[in-house]
CSV table of C-alpha atoms in Angstrom, one decimal:
chain,number,residue,atom,x,y,z
A,1,MET,CA,22.8,-23.1,-12.4
A,2,ALA,CA,26.1,-21.3,-12.9
A,3,ILE,CA,28.0,-24.0,-11.0
A,4,ALA,CA,26.4,-26.7,-13.2
A,5,ASP,CA,27.4,-24.9,-16.4
A,6,HIS,CA,31.0,-24.4,-15.1
A,7,HIS,CA,31.3,-28.1,-14.2
A,8,LYS,CA,30.1,-29.0,-17.7
A,9,SER,CA,32.8,-26.7,-19.2
A,10,HIS,CA,35.5,-28.4,-17.1
A,11,ASN,CA,34.5,-31.9,-18.3
A,12,SER,CA,34.5,-30.7,-21.9
A,13,ASP,CA,38.1,-29.4,-21.4
A,14,GLY,CA,39.1,-32.9,-20.1
A,15,LYS,CA,37.7,-34.6,-23.2
A,16,LEU,CA,39.5,-32.1,-25.4
A,17,TRP,CA,42.8,-33.0,-23.8
A,18,LYS,CA,42.1,-36.7,-24.4
A,19,LEU,CA,41.3,-36.1,-28.1
A,20,CYS,CA,44.4,-34.0,-28.8
A,21,PRO,CA,47.6,-36.1,-28.3
A,22,LEU,CA,49.5,-33.5,-30.3
A,23,TRP,CA,50.5,-31.8,-27.1
A,24,GLN,CA,52.2,-35.0,-25.9
A,25,SER,CA,54.6,-35.4,-28.8
A,26,GLY,CA,57.4,-33.4,-30.4
A,27,THR,CA,60.8,-32.1,-29.3
A,28,THR,CA,61.6,-30.8,-25.9
A,29,SER,CA,61.8,-27.2,-27.0
A,30,SER,CA,58.6,-27.5,-29.0
A,31,SER,CA,56.9,-29.1,-26.0
A,32,SER,CA,58.2,-26.3,-23.7
A,33,SER,CA,57.1,-23.6,-26.1
A,34,SER,CA,53.7,-25.2,-26.5
A,35,THR,CA,53.3,-25.6,-22.8
A,36,GLN,CA,54.0,-21.9,-22.3
A,37,ASN,CA,51.5,-21.0,-25.0
A,38,LEU,CA,49.0,-23.4,-23.4
A,39,HIS,CA,49.4,-21.8,-19.9
A,40,SER,CA,49.0,-18.3,-21.5
A,41,GLN,CA,45.8,-19.4,-23.3
A,42,ASN,CA,44.5,-21.2,-20.2
A,43,HIS,CA,45.2,-18.1,-18.0
A,44,SER,CA,43.4,-15.8,-20.5
A,45,HIS,CA,40.5,-18.3,-20.7
A,46,GLN,CA,40.2,-18.4,-17.0
A,47,ASN,CA,40.2,-14.6,-16.7
A,48,GLY,CA,37.5,-14.4,-19.4
A,49,VAL,CA,35.4,-17.1,-17.7
A,50,GLY,CA,35.8,-15.3,-14.3
A,51,SER,CA,34.7,-12.0,-15.8
A,52,ASN,CA,31.8,-13.6,-17.6
A,53,SER,CA,30.8,-15.5,-14.5
A,54,SER,CA,30.9,-12.2,-12.5
A,55,ARG,CA,28.7,-10.5,-15.0
A,56,ALA,CA,26.3,-13.4,-15.2
A,57,SER,CA,26.1,-13.6,-11.4
A,58,THR,CA,25.2,-9.9,-11.2
A,59,SER,CA,22.6,-10.3,-13.9
A,60,VAL,CA,21.1,-13.4,-12.3
A,61,SER,CA,21.0,-11.6,-8.9
A,62,SER,CA,19.1,-8.6,-10.4
A,63,VAL,CA,16.7,-10.8,-12.1
A,64,ALA,CA,16.1,-12.8,-8.9
A,65,ARG,CA,15.4,-9.6,-7.0
A,66,SER,CA,12.9,-8.5,-9.6
A,67,LEU,CA,11.1,-11.8,-9.3
A,68,LEU,CA,10.9,-11.9,-5.6
A,69,PRO,CA,7.6,-10.5,-4.1
A,70,SER,CA,7.8,-7.1,-2.6
A,71,ARG,CA,7.6,-6.9,1.2
A,72,ARG,CA,4.1,-5.8,2.1
A,73,ARG,CA,3.7,-2.7,4.3
A,74,LEU,CA,0.0,-3.0,4.9
A,75,ARG,CA,-2.3,-5.6,6.5
A,76,LEU,CA,-5.8,-5.7,5.1
A,77,ASP,CA,-9.0,-7.0,6.7
A,78,PRO,CA,-10.6,-8.6,4.8
A,79,ALA,CA,-7.4,-9.7,3.0
A,80,ASN,CA,-8.6,-10.8,-0.5
A,81,SER,CA,-12.2,-9.7,-1.1
A,82,LEU,CA,-14.6,-6.8,-0.7
A,83,TYR,CA,-18.0,-7.9,0.4
A,84,PHE,CA,-21.1,-6.1,-0.7
A,85,PRO,CA,-24.8,-6.7,0.1
A,86,TYR,CA,-26.6,-7.7,-3.1
A,87,GLU,CA,-29.2,-5.1,-3.7
A,88,PRO,CA,-29.7,-4.5,-7.5
A,89,GLY,CA,-30.4,-0.9,-8.5
A,90,LYS,CA,-28.9,0.5,-5.3
A,91,GLN,CA,-25.6,1.9,-4.2
A,92,VAL,CA,-24.2,-0.4,-1.6
A,93,LYS,CA,-21.2,-0.2,0.7
A,94,SER,CA,-18.3,-2.3,1.7
A,95,ALA,CA,-15.4,-1.7,4.1
A,96,VAL,CA,-11.7,-2.8,4.5
A,97,LYS,CA,-9.4,-2.1,7.4
A,98,ILE,CA,-5.9,-0.9,6.4
A,99,LYS,CA,-3.1,-1.1,9.0
A,100,ASN,CA,0.5,0.1,8.5
A,101,THR,CA,2.6,-2.8,9.8
A,102,SER,CA,6.0,-1.3,8.8
A,103,LYS,CA,8.3,0.9,10.8
A,104,SER,CA,8.0,3.8,8.4
A,105,TYR,CA,5.3,6.2,7.2
A,106,VAL,CA,3.3,4.7,4.3
A,107,ALA,CA,1.1,6.3,1.7
A,108,PHE,CA,-1.8,4.1,0.3
A,109,LYS,CA,-4.0,4.5,-2.7
A,110,PHE,CA,-7.0,2.8,-4.2
A,111,GLN,CA,-7.6,2.0,-7.8
A,112,THR,CA,-10.6,0.3,-9.4
A,113,THR,CA,-11.5,-1.1,-12.8
A,114,ALA,CA,-14.9,0.6,-12.6
A,115,PRO,CA,-14.3,4.3,-11.6
A,116,LYS,CA,-17.7,5.3,-13.0
A,117,SER,CA,-19.7,3.1,-10.6
A,118,CYS,CA,-17.3,2.8,-7.7
A,119,TYR,CA,-15.5,5.1,-5.4
A,120,MET,CA,-13.6,4.9,-2.1
A,121,ARG,CA,-13.6,7.1,1.1
A,122,PRO,CA,-10.8,7.9,1.6
A,123,PRO,CA,-9.3,7.2,-1.8
A,124,GLY,CA,-5.8,7.4,-0.3
A,125,GLY,CA,-3.8,8.8,2.6
A,126,ILE,CA,-0.7,8.4,4.8
A,127,LEU,CA,-0.5,6.1,7.8
A,128,GLU,CA,2.1,6.4,10.5
A,129,PRO,CA,3.7,3.2,11.9
A,130,GLY,CA,1.0,1.1,13.6
A,131,GLU,CA,-1.8,3.4,12.5
A,132,SER,CA,-5.0,2.0,10.9
A,133,VAL,CA,-8.0,3.3,9.1
A,134,ILE,CA,-11.3,1.7,7.9
A,135,ALA,CA,-12.0,2.7,4.2
A,136,THR,CA,-15.5,2.6,2.9
A,137,VAL,CA,-16.1,1.5,-0.7
A,138,PHE,CA,-19.2,2.5,-2.6
A,139,LYS,CA,-20.5,0.5,-5.5
A,140,PHE,CA,-23.7,0.7,-7.7
A,141,VAL,CA,-25.1,-2.8,-8.2
A,142,GLU,CA,-26.5,-3.4,-11.7
A,143,HIS,CA,-29.6,-5.4,-12.3
A,144,PRO,CA,-28.8,-9.0,-13.3
A,145,GLU,CA,-29.1,-10.2,-16.8
A,146,ASN,CA,-31.4,-13.2,-17.6
A,147,ASN,CA,-32.5,-13.3,-14.0
A,148,GLU,CA,-29.1,-14.6,-12.8
A,149,LYS,CA,-28.6,-15.2,-9.1
A,150,PRO,CA,-25.9,-13.2,-7.4
A,151,VAL,CA,-24.0,-16.3,-6.5
A,152,ASP,CA,-23.8,-17.1,-10.3
A,153,GLN,CA,-22.6,-13.7,-11.2
A,154,LYS,CA,-18.9,-13.2,-11.8
A,155,SER,CA,-18.2,-9.5,-11.2
A,156,LYS,CA,-15.3,-8.2,-13.3
A,157,VAL,CA,-14.8,-5.3,-11.0
A,158,LYS,CA,-11.6,-5.3,-9.0
A,159,PHE,CA,-9.9,-3.0,-6.5
A,160,LYS,CA,-6.2,-2.5,-6.2
A,161,ILE,CA,-4.5,-1.2,-3.1
A,162,MET,CA,-1.0,0.2,-3.6
A,163,SER,CA,1.6,1.5,-1.0
A,164,LEU,CA,4.6,3.7,-1.0
A,165,LYS,CA,7.1,4.4,1.7
A,166,VAL,CA,7.3,8.2,2.5
A,167,LYS,CA,9.1,10.5,4.9
A,168,GLU,CA,7.4,11.9,8.0
A,169,GLY,CA,5.7,15.2,7.4
A,170,VAL,CA,5.0,14.5,3.7
A,171,ASP,CA,1.5,15.6,2.6
A,172,TYR,CA,-0.6,13.1,0.6
A,173,VAL,CA,-1.2,13.8,-3.0
A,174,PRO,CA,-2.1,11.2,-5.6
A,175,GLU,CA,0.8,12.3,-7.8
A,176,LEU,CA,3.2,10.7,-5.3
A,177,PHE,CA,2.6,7.3,-6.8
A,178,GLU,CA,3.3,8.5,-10.3
A,179,GLU,CA,6.5,10.4,-9.3
A,180,GLN,CA,7.9,7.4,-7.5
A,181,LYS,CA,6.3,4.6,-9.4
A,182,ASP,CA,9.5,2.5,-9.3
A,183,HIS,CA,9.1,2.2,-5.5
A,184,VAL,CA,5.3,1.5,-5.4
A,185,THR,CA,4.2,-1.9,-4.1
A,186,ILE,CA,0.9,-3.5,-5.1
A,187,GLU,CA,-0.4,-4.7,-1.8
A,188,ARG,CA,-3.5,-6.6,-2.9
A,189,ILE,CA,-6.0,-6.9,-5.7
A,190,LEU,CA,-9.4,-7.4,-4.1
A,191,ARG,CA,-12.3,-9.1,-5.9
A,192,VAL,CA,-16.0,-8.3,-5.3
A,193,VAL,CA,-18.1,-10.8,-3.4
A,194,PHE,CA,-21.9,-10.3,-3.1
A,195,LEU,CA,-23.7,-11.3,0.1
A,196,ASP,CA,-27.4,-11.9,0.6
A,197,PRO,CA,-28.6,-9.1,3.0
A,198,GLU,CA,-31.6,-11.3,4.1
A,199,ARG,CA,-29.4,-14.2,5.2
A,200,PRO,CA,-27.4,-13.5,8.4
A,201,SER,CA,-23.8,-14.6,8.3
A,202,PRO,CA,-20.6,-13.8,10.3
A,203,VAL,CA,-19.2,-12.0,7.2
A,204,LEU,CA,-22.2,-9.8,6.9
A,205,GLU,CA,-22.2,-9.0,10.6
A,206,LYS,CA,-18.5,-8.1,10.5
A,207,LEU,CA,-19.2,-5.9,7.5
A,208,LYS,CA,-21.9,-4.0,9.4
A,209,ARG,CA,-19.5,-3.5,12.4
A,210,GLN,CA,-16.7,-2.1,10.1
A,211,LEU,CA,-19.1,0.2,8.4
A,212,ALA,CA,-20.4,1.5,11.8
A,213,GLU,CA,-16.8,2.1,12.9
A,214,ALA,CA,-15.9,3.9,9.7
A,215,GLU,CA,-19.0,6.1,10.0
A,216,ALA,CA,-18.2,7.0,13.7
A,217,ALA,CA,-14.6,7.9,12.7
A,218,LEU,CA,-15.9,10.1,10.0
A,219,GLU,CA,-18.3,11.9,12.3
A,220,SER,CA,-15.5,12.5,14.9
A,221,ARG,CA,-13.4,14.1,12.3
A,222,LYS,CA,-16.2,16.5,11.4
A,223,LYS,CA,-16.6,17.8,14.9
A,224,PRO,CA,-14.7,21.0,15.7
A,225,PRO,CA,-11.7,20.7,18.0
A,226,VAL,CA,-12.3,21.3,21.7
A,227,GLU,CA,-11.2,24.8,22.6
A,228,THR,CA,-9.0,25.1,25.6
A,229,GLY,CA,-8.1,28.8,25.4
A,230,PRO,CA,-10.2,31.9,26.5
A,231,LYS,CA,-13.7,32.1,25.3
A,232,VAL,CA,-14.2,34.2,22.2
A,233,VAL,CA,-17.5,36.0,21.6
A,234,GLY,CA,-18.7,38.1,18.6
A,235,GLU,CA,-15.9,39.7,16.6
A,236,GLY,CA,-13.0,38.2,18.5
A,237,LEU,CA,-13.9,39.9,21.9
A,238,VAL,CA,-12.1,38.1,24.7
A,239,ILE,CA,-14.1,37.8,27.9
A,240,ASP,CA,-12.3,36.9,31.0
A,241,GLU,CA,-13.4,36.7,34.6
A,242,TRP,CA,-11.7,39.9,35.7
A,243,LYS,CA,-13.4,42.0,33.0
A,244,GLU,CA,-16.8,40.5,33.9
A,245,ARG,CA,-16.4,41.4,37.6
A,246,ARG,CA,-15.3,45.0,36.7
A,247,GLU,CA,-18.3,45.5,34.4
A,248,LYS,CA,-20.6,44.3,37.2
A,249,TYR,CA,-18.9,46.6,39.7
A,250,LEU,CA,-19.3,49.6,37.4
A,251,ALA,CA,-22.9,48.8,36.8
A,252,ARG,CA,-23.6,48.7,40.5
A,253,GLN,CA,-21.9,52.1,41.0
A,254,GLN,CA,-24.1,53.7,38.4
A,255,VAL,CA,-27.2,52.3,40.0
A,256,GLU,CA,-26.2,53.6,43.4
A,257,ALA,CA,-25.4,57.0,42.0
A,258,VAL,CA,-28.9,57.3,40.4
A,259,ASP,CA,-30.5,56.2,43.6
A,260,SER,CA,-28.6,58.8,45.7
A,261,VAL,CA,-29.8,61.6,43.3
């Protein structure tokens, strides 16, 4: 675009030269003086054009960068939709697998257009490079109006997943996305798709598997960590093998002493 404009300006200057024969007439001194003035004006004009072209190029580059899509840090499965079993009057569940495909630590966060009837578990978190998590999404399904079929319903509820590059060791808080909003990337906007729970389908089976994996991961996080140190009993009393043997030895000594009496 800038080259085309510059070429057009060059052609216009050529026409101007042809339409102004004044520069080709007059005395030698007048011609020389005029030529010097012309070179001076032309030099100033070129400097001005160069400066303006540089500023225009910088402006175009910044605009182009802003129009380019941001590089995604997360891979979602499913990629564009959240599938829910259609059960009016009940709270149903969907699932989406989120994987960090970048080489840095990434924070993610859910947002929804219906916070009163939907919520996510977890609503956000931080993933290390290559790490993945299956998030469970809960939604209350309203009864249809005018006996509409679920396939005819167009749900206006949408879910947005955002990401933010963070440093290793940073604790997740939702305020991170507000404090660094200029660096936040909108990964996907997921739409709601209802499935018939009575009709088997590959999508429904995949949803059941993901929900089972998410539930198993949640249960594993609830279990206390396996203790590898000494056994602790009561109010912090440490029992070791040597102390147990000593207590048994003293007990036998007391019994033998009573028997001898």
